[in-house]
């Protein structure tokens, strides 16, 4: 499943037909109702979804024709297509792709076939409407070697045929750093510019022309397109030659004519506005009155999952970012509403005056994509919950599997290390300083592990990995520290990093968002986080008479005790709490509490002083509730495990003249890390900033702000996540584990040399 999506569990596949009611409804939308009787009886889908992988059909004379497997990814701009991606689960994703020049009739036919295919597969697939040059990340992820647009279509007599034709003569313009798009342009020098790569396809000879302003990363991506043409369109019977601007061979001059002066490259027109990603509204759609109408449910995100009723259908409107989602209640929702979902979305786009490039996703209940779920602050999938207790690993098909923690394998099992956020077992060297008066002051080792909300701290951790010493600088900021201390902590972190040659990994941590590895540094003792106050001499305020500490064990078995408001609503059935009050000290254990959490409570009681009474959930004495201000509701769900969120990778680049952010589509790989960019990896619990060796100063200084803006603009309302800065060549296992088969020696060889070896 591509990175944009999460695993979808569908009902068993069962044959279905498009009913007359469906045909009647569709005939009211599209311009060729006379063709409906032909299309609804079509049997092309009998093999659809039987095997994992990608299938594609083209609309030809209002009928469906399969696209040869080797040519899936080649699209005629005058045509419409239906694609089906099937996972091993199996789950299904239906894509209706529309070329810029396809007719209204072909567009309508594609929509009808997509509806028929959805019915055939039991109504469970996720549906996408794709428009040329504005495809969804899910769609882009299928074609890592590039999407190719060819001029013409059925009406022009062009067909998908695997050929070894030596008389081919076409010019492809290669664009994109994350998603490669190869668009056929006029076969003339006038189509060229110095900023891009072009492929001159002459059948037996394929020339990759590289403009003088192209960078190495773009050259590598363009080479993937050339290799794909040779291997899939020519069955390997063609030669590839890389040509630099100014060194064109005579064969290229003969084909294109005398070479004129080539103009410079122009920046892309697309501008990524992060703020737009947060703006969304939620509507309920209904045909109860005889026509489809929408009613506002919530004006702006984040939304609550409870707003979605299984008996209804909804539109989530993120049109300002060219995204529209239709959520179909299942199986209780009105059948005609569910079948009219795509057409309702298209009408909604017209009514709102949105761009016709707006992407549409139609999602059945239980088949929600990550992009949809990000607009909800409390989204929980079936059988999944929230709270840091279990970890998962991303499999080869982005399948999510639970991975138990085993400290002895941390250095060899990078996937486990990444999922648990652990570079090692925390037994290295620890040094801690408190930020004070614009400088750092050493903290007494006897109080290591105790953090006050009114302070900022620098924690330097050193450990061995592969015979080399590695370093992590944790910059911890309390929620009640001053702005001056916050600024000083950032300055002191850079100063400490510079003094160590820029080698350490930097991790910015906000109170309450401590990563598992930081919690593990205090060997056998819980990390204690006080709500406020300071550890400075003479700066301590008198402690409150009643205090409550929440103790929870992480997935790596480290524990943390966080001071919370002394209220009954702060309790949680899965954890342990220590309550100190004038009436006595209590250790409260919830039904789901662990032995390690109970053991950690002894350290808290010892730190607070005195002795404590053990109290089990549902057996509390009156004095316990009295100290908390009275009995009240609290979190009592017995299944509080972490919701699985697939990681997402973004590139931060100013190669076009301004700093923009683009998401890497599909299952990302190590090769997607552009060494001349800064990359942002979102693993949901924390954000990584990866700095390529060739990134420029603007990208390096702008990326941290982008990371902060990215978190602040998150539609789900995430705040205060740890932000980890790492440099190319010094990646810890917590980062590399998110990439399958990470190769530490990959950048020792020029990627262009690897590509040339494949020519």
XYZ file of C-alpha atoms in Angstrom:
759
model
C 0.000 0.000 0.000
C 1.517 3.411 -0.841
C 2.634 5.688 1.989
C -0.316 7.933 1.667
C -2.693 5.130 2.596
C -3.161 2.819 5.518
C -4.130 -0.822 5.398
C -7.726 -1.377 4.353
C -9.699 -4.456 5.188
C -12.528 -5.114 2.755
C -15.377 -7.532 2.730
C -14.852 -10.774 0.780
C -14.830 -10.123 -2.951
C -18.142 -11.045 -4.523
C -19.554 -10.471 -7.993
C -22.068 -7.679 -8.286
C -23.845 -5.869 -11.090
C -24.785 -2.268 -11.661
C -28.473 -1.986 -11.008
C -31.008 -0.161 -13.144
C -31.291 2.392 -10.349
C -27.597 3.103 -10.658
C -27.848 3.391 -14.433
C -30.820 5.760 -14.107
C -28.884 7.962 -11.707
C -25.757 8.037 -13.856
C -27.776 8.782 -16.981
C -28.904 12.020 -15.369
C -25.271 13.141 -15.053
C -23.435 12.165 -18.232
C -24.098 13.033 -21.835
C -24.471 9.602 -23.430
C -27.296 7.716 -21.626
C -27.834 5.574 -24.711
C -24.523 3.836 -24.003
C -25.445 2.733 -20.497
C -27.009 -0.560 -21.544
C -23.741 -1.528 -23.252
C -21.531 -0.549 -20.359
C -23.431 -2.048 -17.458
C -23.359 -5.494 -19.082
C -19.577 -5.341 -19.603
C -17.623 -8.411 -18.362
C -14.084 -7.082 -18.586
C -13.843 -6.981 -14.785
C -14.187 -10.740 -14.268
C -10.404 -10.987 -13.708
C -10.194 -7.735 -11.757
C -8.610 -7.913 -8.330
C -7.830 -11.637 -8.511
C -4.074 -11.085 -8.074
C -2.062 -8.404 -6.226
C -0.714 -5.659 -8.433
C -1.821 -2.987 -10.886
C -4.324 -3.403 -13.747
C -5.336 -0.717 -16.242
C -8.017 -0.263 -18.912
C -8.460 2.497 -21.515
C -11.805 3.827 -22.678
C -12.027 3.068 -26.392
C -15.243 3.903 -28.247
C -17.137 3.777 -24.941
C -15.787 0.301 -24.229
C -12.934 -0.955 -22.061
C -9.670 -2.300 -23.438
C -6.898 -3.610 -21.160
C -3.520 -1.866 -21.282
C -0.540 -4.249 -21.714
C 1.190 -4.701 -18.370
C 4.537 -3.422 -19.680
C 2.914 -0.153 -20.782
C 0.958 0.676 -17.627
C 2.200 4.147 -16.714
C 2.001 5.443 -20.304
C -1.061 7.668 -20.769
C -2.422 9.309 -23.912
C -3.489 12.869 -23.062
C -6.628 12.554 -25.185
C -7.954 9.495 -23.319
C -9.521 8.352 -20.037
C -8.447 5.275 -18.043
C -9.595 3.095 -15.155
C -6.888 1.546 -12.962
C -7.148 -0.979 -10.136
C -4.462 -1.603 -7.523
C -4.900 -4.779 -5.436
C -2.909 -5.449 -2.253
C -2.158 -8.918 -0.846
C -4.702 -8.299 1.969
C -6.651 -8.023 -0.390
C -7.675 -4.352 -0.472
C -8.554 -2.409 -3.604
C -7.917 1.104 -4.928
C -9.777 2.304 -8.039
C -8.430 5.264 -10.025
C -10.284 7.096 -12.785
C -7.593 8.985 -14.787
C -8.559 11.811 -17.156
C -6.204 13.272 -19.759
C -6.235 17.028 -20.394
C -7.751 16.476 -23.840
C -10.169 13.603 -23.157
C -13.800 14.174 -24.143
C -16.792 14.659 -21.845
C -18.177 11.321 -23.060
C -14.959 9.460 -22.211
C -14.830 11.109 -18.787
C -18.419 10.036 -18.127
C -17.770 6.496 -19.328
C -14.748 6.200 -17.022
C -16.893 7.253 -14.063
C -19.520 4.639 -14.898
C -16.925 1.882 -15.294
C -15.333 2.898 -11.977
C -18.728 2.606 -10.295
C -19.307 -0.793 -11.925
C -15.897 -2.010 -10.768
C -16.602 -0.765 -7.233
C -19.860 -2.754 -7.240
C -18.122 -5.846 -8.602
C -15.648 -5.713 -5.706
C -18.387 -5.420 -3.098
C -18.416 -1.638 -2.588
C -15.253 -1.769 -0.478
C -12.565 -0.123 -2.670
C -11.234 3.384 -2.167
C -11.937 5.437 -5.314
C -9.826 8.284 -6.715
C -10.475 10.781 -9.496
C -7.130 11.617 -11.116
C -6.438 14.505 -13.474
C -3.347 14.765 -15.687
C -0.435 16.542 -13.946
C -2.324 16.619 -10.636
C -2.510 12.959 -9.621
C -2.829 11.840 -6.009
C 0.241 10.682 -4.079
C -1.274 7.202 -4.003
C -1.358 7.134 -7.810
C 2.117 8.635 -8.182
C 3.486 5.984 -5.853
C 2.716 3.213 -8.370
C 5.155 4.680 -10.895
C 8.508 5.238 -9.193
C 10.249 5.294 -12.590
C 7.920 8.042 -13.824
C 4.534 8.761 -15.410
C 4.688 9.252 -19.190
C 2.189 11.433 -21.086
C 1.906 10.811 -24.845
C 0.189 13.096 -27.303
C -2.983 11.887 -29.000
C -5.429 9.162 -28.089
C -8.037 6.774 -29.455
C -9.598 9.430 -31.673
C -6.199 10.034 -33.285
C -5.608 6.340 -33.909
C -2.957 5.855 -31.211
C -2.850 2.494 -29.446
C -0.961 0.858 -26.578
C 1.306 -1.635 -28.304
C 4.573 -3.098 -27.039
C 6.840 -2.498 -29.998
C 10.435 -2.657 -31.182
C 9.662 -0.066 -33.875
C 12.898 1.517 -35.085
C 10.978 4.434 -36.658
C 9.858 6.020 -33.373
C 10.612 9.731 -33.200
C 9.447 11.593 -30.106
C 10.711 14.089 -27.518
C 9.889 13.728 -23.805
C 10.246 16.617 -21.357
C 11.236 15.288 -17.900
C 9.984 17.260 -14.871
C 9.822 16.643 -11.147
C 12.202 15.868 -8.276
C 9.836 13.644 -6.229
C 7.361 12.551 -8.911
C 8.827 12.145 -12.391
C 6.568 13.195 -15.248
C 7.665 12.620 -18.832
C 5.469 14.663 -21.179
C 5.654 14.339 -24.963
C 6.348 17.750 -26.531
C 6.973 19.052 -30.050
C 9.979 17.326 -31.651
C 12.019 20.504 -31.953
C 14.911 22.347 -30.295
C 12.315 25.003 -29.389
C 10.976 22.634 -26.699
C 14.328 22.496 -24.856
C 15.560 24.564 -21.909
C 18.764 24.508 -19.859
C 17.062 23.680 -16.539
C 15.539 20.298 -17.390
C 16.301 16.881 -18.848
C 14.841 15.668 -22.159
C 14.682 12.224 -23.742
C 15.059 12.027 -27.511
C 13.537 8.654 -28.420
C 14.568 7.436 -31.865
C 13.525 3.811 -31.449
C 16.793 1.874 -31.418
C 18.648 4.842 -29.920
C 17.516 6.717 -26.826
C 19.344 9.950 -25.920
C 19.043 11.517 -22.467
C 19.869 15.211 -22.944
C 20.880 17.092 -19.776
C 20.595 20.885 -19.568
C 23.543 22.784 -18.120
C 21.427 23.875 -15.123
C 20.285 20.333 -14.200
C 21.472 18.898 -10.890
C 22.657 15.335 -10.313
C 19.499 14.195 -8.526
C 17.329 15.192 -11.515
C 19.753 13.442 -13.890
C 19.360 10.196 -11.954
C 15.558 10.465 -12.007
C 15.511 11.143 -15.766
C 17.744 8.119 -16.345
C 15.117 5.924 -14.697
C 12.633 7.003 -17.387
C 15.085 6.203 -20.192
C 15.801 2.760 -18.744
C 12.054 2.105 -18.369
C 11.452 2.962 -22.055
C 14.262 0.651 -23.171
C 13.214 -2.271 -20.959
C 9.412 -2.086 -21.272
C 8.687 -0.385 -24.602
C 11.614 -1.792 -26.596
C 11.935 -5.120 -24.769
C 15.558 -4.237 -24.031
C 16.414 -3.780 -27.726
C 17.652 -0.178 -27.602
C 20.768 1.672 -26.484
C 20.823 4.645 -24.110
C 23.298 7.488 -24.316
C 23.606 10.382 -21.852
C 24.301 13.689 -23.599
C 25.391 16.903 -21.910
C 24.355 20.273 -23.319
C 27.024 21.428 -25.762
C 28.273 17.907 -26.536
C 25.460 16.663 -28.782
C 26.419 13.850 -31.205
C 25.810 14.269 -34.939
C 22.930 11.744 -34.855
C 21.014 14.067 -32.521
C 21.678 17.090 -34.750
C 20.527 15.104 -37.779
C 17.255 14.203 -36.044
C 16.436 17.634 -34.595
C 18.147 19.930 -37.095
C 20.683 22.692 -36.454
C 20.887 23.537 -32.745
C 19.938 27.121 -31.819
C 20.684 28.891 -28.547
C 18.890 27.072 -25.681
C 16.942 29.322 -23.241
C 17.482 29.066 -19.466
C 15.154 26.999 -17.282
C 12.064 28.476 -15.668
C 10.832 27.780 -12.116
C 7.776 25.603 -11.609
C 4.511 27.475 -11.185
C 3.179 25.214 -8.451
C 3.454 26.764 -5.001
C 2.984 24.678 -1.883
C 1.110 26.554 0.835
C 1.261 24.538 4.048
C -1.451 26.647 5.676
C -4.008 25.460 3.114
C -3.600 21.866 4.274
C -5.266 22.743 7.586
C -8.330 24.404 6.080
C -11.243 22.009 5.714
C -15.000 21.813 6.286
C -17.252 18.784 6.786
C -20.629 18.333 5.051
C -23.279 15.613 5.202
C -24.833 14.735 1.834
C -28.343 13.351 1.410
C -30.896 12.670 -1.321
C -33.847 12.513 1.088
C -35.525 15.409 -0.713
C -35.176 13.722 -4.093
C -32.028 15.590 -5.088
C -28.522 15.489 -3.653
C -27.979 18.220 -1.040
C -25.163 19.009 1.389
C -25.509 20.238 4.966
C -22.638 21.750 6.945
C -21.524 19.627 9.933
C -18.378 21.504 10.998
C -16.961 24.745 9.587
C -13.290 23.940 10.190
C -10.907 21.151 11.159
C -9.804 19.397 13.278
C -12.940 17.269 13.391
C -14.069 14.551 15.786
C -14.536 11.005 14.498
C -17.921 10.878 16.230
C -19.197 13.429 13.669
C -19.348 10.597 11.093
C -22.522 8.517 11.260
C -22.381 5.081 9.583
C -25.879 5.646 8.228
C -24.845 8.732 6.250
C -22.410 9.953 3.580
C -20.146 12.989 3.972
C -17.917 15.349 2.000
C -14.725 16.615 3.619
C -13.921 19.818 1.753
C -10.214 20.699 1.516
C -10.759 22.396 -1.830
C -8.325 25.240 -1.076
C -5.595 22.584 -1.249
C -7.295 20.897 -4.258
C -8.483 17.873 -2.258
C -12.019 16.585 -1.765
C -12.969 13.446 0.170
C -16.283 11.570 0.095
C -16.849 9.227 3.067
C -19.425 6.472 2.474
C -21.098 4.948 5.528
C -21.154 1.177 5.229
C -23.211 -0.896 5.124
C -26.035 1.185 6.599
C -25.778 4.234 4.358
C -28.417 4.865 1.722
C -27.459 2.799 -1.371
C -28.211 5.529 -3.904
C -26.192 8.060 -1.873
C -23.207 5.700 -1.821
C -23.364 5.017 -5.558
C -23.725 8.719 -6.367
C -20.718 9.681 -4.225
C -18.338 10.525 -7.087
C -20.895 12.505 -9.058
C -21.912 14.377 -5.889
C -18.284 15.349 -5.356
C -17.927 16.547 -8.946
C -21.060 18.663 -8.592
C -19.752 20.029 -5.277
C -16.542 21.165 -7.040
C -18.606 23.007 -9.658
C -20.834 24.641 -7.043
C -17.824 25.841 -5.047
C -15.980 27.072 -8.122
C -12.931 24.928 -7.362
C -10.304 24.050 -9.948
C -11.147 21.135 -12.234
C -7.752 19.767 -11.151
C -9.159 19.075 -7.670
C -8.464 15.499 -6.582
C -11.382 13.381 -5.349
C -11.123 10.373 -3.034
C -14.216 8.240 -2.341
C -13.666 6.263 0.859
C -15.787 3.474 2.335
C -16.028 3.311 6.128
C -12.978 1.357 7.236
C -10.980 2.303 4.121
C -9.903 5.812 5.131
C -6.564 7.082 3.824
C -3.985 8.852 5.974
C -4.698 12.158 4.206
C -8.345 11.875 5.256
C -7.657 10.800 8.847
C -5.231 13.672 9.432
C -8.182 16.078 9.639
C -9.482 14.317 12.778
C -7.905 14.988 16.181
C -9.053 11.709 17.733
C -9.132 9.217 14.832
C -8.968 5.564 15.920
C -9.206 2.644 13.524
C -11.094 -0.488 14.462
C -9.200 -2.489 17.112
C -6.671 0.341 17.414
C -6.369 2.884 20.220
C -4.027 5.542 21.568
C -1.138 5.545 24.030
C 2.539 4.539 23.823
C 2.525 0.846 24.644
C 3.017 -1.155 21.426
C 5.307 -0.660 18.458
C 4.984 -1.742 14.846
C 7.203 -2.314 11.817
C 6.510 -1.400 8.215
C 6.776 -4.479 6.005
C 7.798 -4.723 2.359
C 4.285 -3.899 1.147
C 3.809 -1.237 3.847
C 2.057 -3.919 5.892
C 2.196 -3.069 9.585
C 3.443 -5.728 11.982
C 3.985 -5.646 15.752
C 7.631 -5.812 16.809
C 8.439 -6.736 20.452
C 11.245 -4.774 22.078
C 14.574 -6.587 22.521
C 17.466 -4.384 23.682
C 20.051 -7.004 22.703
C 19.220 -6.607 18.997
C 19.019 -2.803 18.861
C 22.166 -2.415 16.746
C 21.150 -5.062 14.200
C 17.359 -4.667 14.003
C 17.014 -1.108 12.691
C 13.297 -1.499 12.002
C 12.685 -2.254 15.670
C 14.983 0.599 16.720
C 13.024 3.035 14.563
C 9.619 1.871 15.744
C 10.594 2.101 19.417
C 12.687 5.250 18.975
C 15.782 3.564 20.484
C 19.347 3.935 19.153
C 20.680 1.718 21.954
C 19.782 0.578 25.495
C 20.594 3.934 27.109
C 23.690 2.704 28.961
C 26.102 5.207 27.391
C 27.549 8.357 28.937
C 25.092 11.082 30.064
C 25.879 14.759 30.760
C 23.162 17.283 31.688
C 23.249 21.079 31.895
C 20.532 23.543 32.939
C 20.193 26.774 30.949
C 20.779 29.649 33.320
C 21.674 33.300 32.656
C 22.313 32.637 28.963
C 24.836 29.898 29.734
C 24.759 26.229 30.646
C 25.268 25.088 34.247
C 26.107 21.481 35.071
C 23.362 19.566 36.913
C 24.388 17.432 39.884
C 24.481 13.770 38.808
C 22.423 12.780 41.859
C 19.414 14.596 40.405
C 19.760 13.283 36.844
C 16.343 12.311 35.559
C 14.420 15.098 37.307
C 13.145 17.882 35.046
C 11.280 21.021 36.109
C 8.698 22.744 33.911
C 10.225 26.172 34.530
C 13.655 25.158 33.178
C 15.450 24.281 29.945
C 18.102 21.547 29.800
C 20.782 20.232 27.453
C 21.419 16.474 27.651
C 24.479 15.115 25.839
C 24.398 11.353 25.308
C 27.446 9.482 23.933
C 27.502 5.843 22.845
C 29.394 3.420 20.594
C 28.014 2.168 17.293
C 30.092 0.068 14.922
C 33.277 0.971 16.790
C 32.637 4.724 16.393
C 31.516 7.152 19.074
C 28.128 8.705 18.366
C 26.448 11.650 20.097
C 22.901 12.919 20.642
C 22.051 16.352 22.044
C 18.567 16.491 23.592
C 17.341 20.071 24.118
C 14.492 19.854 26.670
C 12.231 22.863 27.240
C 9.695 23.103 30.059
C 6.233 24.462 29.367
C 6.784 27.291 31.875
C 10.321 28.322 30.894
C 10.951 31.925 29.798
C 11.338 33.015 26.184
C 14.910 34.099 26.938
C 15.795 30.617 28.222
C 14.187 29.026 25.179
C 16.274 31.197 22.835
C 19.419 30.582 24.907
C 18.883 26.809 24.802
C 18.774 26.873 20.975
C 21.960 28.967 20.826
C 23.778 26.742 23.348
C 22.760 23.608 21.422
C 24.320 24.944 18.220
C 27.416 26.002 20.169
C 27.788 22.527 21.706
C 27.202 20.899 18.308
C 29.849 23.103 16.682
C 32.349 22.282 19.442
C 31.965 18.607 18.530
C 32.506 19.154 14.819
C 28.804 19.151 13.906
C 28.603 15.386 14.383
C 25.848 15.025 17.036
C 22.220 14.303 16.240
C 20.066 17.124 17.640
C 16.666 16.384 19.220
C 14.400 19.197 20.380
C 12.009 17.978 23.089
C 9.007 19.740 24.612
C 7.815 18.840 28.112
C 5.378 15.926 27.949
C 6.648 14.719 24.543
C 9.819 12.918 25.692
C 10.955 10.158 23.284
C 11.507 6.622 24.608
C 15.290 6.782 24.326
C 15.561 9.909 26.486
C 13.435 8.182 29.114
C 15.787 5.191 29.104
C 18.929 7.155 30.048
C 18.260 7.005 33.781
C 18.759 3.230 34.113
C 16.207 1.688 36.416
C 14.721 4.983 37.559
C 11.739 6.719 36.019
C 12.219 10.048 34.289
C 10.404 12.576 36.513
C 8.831 15.663 34.973
C 7.506 18.277 37.378
C 4.648 20.496 36.233
C 6.501 23.739 36.987
C 9.185 25.136 39.272
C 12.935 25.179 38.793
C 15.978 23.318 40.068
C 18.024 26.529 40.390
C 19.396 27.343 43.816
C 17.073 29.731 45.560
C 14.585 29.588 42.715
C 12.381 26.782 43.964
C 8.805 27.692 44.791
C 6.945 25.952 47.557
C 5.320 22.752 46.304
C 1.528 22.476 46.207
C -0.109 20.647 49.091
C -1.691 18.094 46.751
C 0.276 16.630 43.841
C -0.501 13.832 41.359
C 2.095 11.949 39.258
C 1.150 9.831 36.224
C 3.495 6.838 35.683
C 3.536 5.084 32.314
C 5.872 2.557 30.720
C 6.945 3.097 27.097
C 7.144 0.416 24.404
C 10.880 0.125 25.190
C 10.063 -0.558 28.864
C 11.397 2.781 30.135
C 9.099 4.631 32.534
C 8.201 8.275 32.962
C 6.423 10.009 35.847
C 4.730 13.252 34.828
C 3.110 15.630 37.288
C -0.491 16.312 36.230
C -3.418 18.247 37.643
C -4.647 16.591 40.867
C -8.100 15.767 39.507
C -9.956 12.460 39.117
C -10.251 13.118 35.369
C -6.439 12.790 35.096
C -6.558 9.060 35.984
C -6.116 6.306 33.396
C -7.098 2.666 33.861
C -3.911 1.364 32.197
C -1.408 3.203 34.389
C -0.138 3.910 37.903
C -0.540 7.220 39.766
C 1.081 8.572 42.919
C -1.070 11.024 44.897
C 0.519 13.066 47.705
C -1.884 15.088 49.833
C -2.181 16.419 53.395
C -4.318 13.362 54.136
C -1.638 10.888 53.044
C 0.179 9.438 50.001
C -1.531 6.884 47.760
C -0.203 4.639 44.958
C -3.195 3.995 42.668
C -2.928 1.125 40.187
C -5.311 0.845 37.253
C -6.584 -2.489 35.947
C -4.093 -2.410 33.066
C -1.062 -1.236 35.073
C 2.248 -3.114 34.724
C 4.666 -4.376 37.368
C 7.344 -2.005 36.056
C 5.025 0.951 36.583
C 4.363 -0.192 40.160
C 8.126 -0.521 40.758
C 8.672 3.011 39.414
C 6.107 4.353 41.885
C 8.457 3.442 44.763
C 11.057 5.881 43.414
C 8.454 8.653 43.229
C 7.273 8.006 46.779
C 10.890 8.059 47.991
C 11.507 11.358 46.159
C 8.374 12.947 47.629
C 9.131 11.565 51.104
C 7.092 9.481 53.537
C 5.280 6.193 52.982
C 2.309 5.339 50.797
C -0.827 3.196 50.792
C -1.486 1.007 47.769
C -4.950 1.521 46.227
C -6.472 -0.655 43.497
C -8.896 0.675 40.907
C -12.528 0.421 42.095
C -11.372 -0.030 45.733
C -10.494 3.578 46.539
C -11.106 4.943 50.066
C -13.074 8.174 50.476
C -9.911 10.076 51.381
C -8.464 9.322 47.942
C -11.387 10.920 46.077
C -11.535 13.775 48.567
C -7.908 14.693 47.796
C -8.761 14.780 44.070
C -11.704 17.111 44.571
C -14.317 14.370 44.282
C -14.941 11.282 42.160
C -15.312 11.928 38.415
C -15.105 10.194 35.019
C -11.657 9.266 33.694
C -10.142 7.252 30.822
C -11.346 3.714 31.457
C -10.889 2.024 28.055
C -8.990 -1.244 28.543
C -7.361 -1.178 25.104
C -5.003 1.768 24.859
C -2.423 0.858 22.236
C -0.882 3.060 19.623
C -2.738 3.785 16.389
C -0.600 2.796 13.400
C 0.305 5.789 11.233
C 2.410 5.227 8.116
C 5.497 7.480 7.924
C 5.653 10.294 5.361
C 8.713 11.785 3.645
C 8.959 15.342 2.298
C 11.654 17.230 0.409
C 12.452 20.880 1.215
C 14.069 22.589 -1.771
C 14.609 26.090 -3.152
C 15.895 24.924 -6.527
C 13.040 26.821 -8.207
C 13.911 30.109 -6.504
C 11.701 29.716 -3.419
C 11.623 27.240 -0.573
C 8.909 24.651 -1.232
C 7.891 21.337 0.309
C 6.915 18.264 -1.738
C 5.849 14.853 -0.443
C 7.601 11.772 -1.809
C 4.893 9.459 -3.216
C 4.588 5.729 -2.632
C 6.821 3.553 -0.469
C 9.831 5.807 -0.111
C 13.390 4.466 -0.293
C 16.853 5.646 0.683
C 17.394 6.774 -2.914
C 14.570 9.325 -2.414
C 16.813 11.282 -0.027
C 18.126 14.045 -2.285
C 21.662 14.928 -1.157
C 21.195 18.521 -2.372
C 18.028 19.018 -0.310
C 16.803 18.957 3.249
C 14.257 16.155 3.844
C 11.526 15.960 6.475
C 10.431 12.524 7.769
C 7.191 12.420 9.790
C 6.852 9.231 11.869
C 3.830 10.646 13.724
C 5.456 10.641 17.182
C 8.411 12.734 16.052
C 9.783 14.700 13.096
C 13.222 14.097 11.554
C 15.069 16.802 9.596
C 17.674 15.139 7.348
C 20.295 17.537 5.960
C 21.931 16.505 2.688
C 25.630 17.294 2.294
C 24.951 19.438 -0.785
C 21.953 21.365 0.644
C 22.405 25.148 0.507
C 22.290 27.528 3.467
C 18.739 28.719 2.799
C 17.438 25.146 2.844
C 19.371 24.348 6.030
C 18.131 27.432 7.899
C 14.593 27.279 6.511
C 13.915 23.574 7.184
C 13.494 23.835 11.002
C 10.867 26.541 10.530
C 9.128 24.406 7.913
C 9.137 21.467 10.357
C 7.571 23.637 13.057
C 5.005 25.088 10.631
C 4.250 21.558 9.401
C 3.409 20.406 12.934
C 1.533 23.602 13.825
C -0.587 23.340 10.656
C -1.368 19.642 11.158
C -5.136 19.246 10.626
C -5.285 16.698 13.483
C -3.992 19.267 15.975
C -0.654 17.633 16.906
C 1.560 19.953 18.944
C 4.995 19.948 20.562
C 6.457 16.906 18.784
C 10.195 16.170 19.166
C 12.098 17.474 16.117
C 15.320 15.571 15.383
C 18.017 17.135 13.167
C 20.487 14.716 11.561
C 23.145 15.018 8.884
C 23.811 12.835 5.865
C 26.200 10.044 6.796
C 25.446 10.225 10.542
C 21.953 8.671 10.568
C 20.973 6.804 13.764
C 18.959 3.545 13.655
C 15.851 5.459 14.747
C 15.974 7.107 11.312
C 17.422 4.393 9.063
C 14.940 1.815 10.362
C 12.126 3.554 8.470
C 13.872 2.706 5.189
C 14.004 -0.838 3.919
C 17.521 -2.242 3.377
C 19.402 0.911 4.388
C 22.902 1.005 2.866
C 25.428 3.040 4.885
C 27.854 2.985 1.932
C 25.367 4.122 -0.702
C 26.700 7.686 -0.962
C 30.307 6.548 -1.245
C 29.595 5.856 -4.930
C 28.375 8.506 -7.360
C 24.723 7.596 -8.187
C 25.325 8.635 -11.799
C 28.042 6.013 -12.100
C 25.533 3.388 -10.920
C 23.019 4.573 -13.503
C 25.559 4.574 -16.340
C 26.425 0.967 -15.513
C 22.805 0.087 -16.396
C 22.958 1.737 -19.856
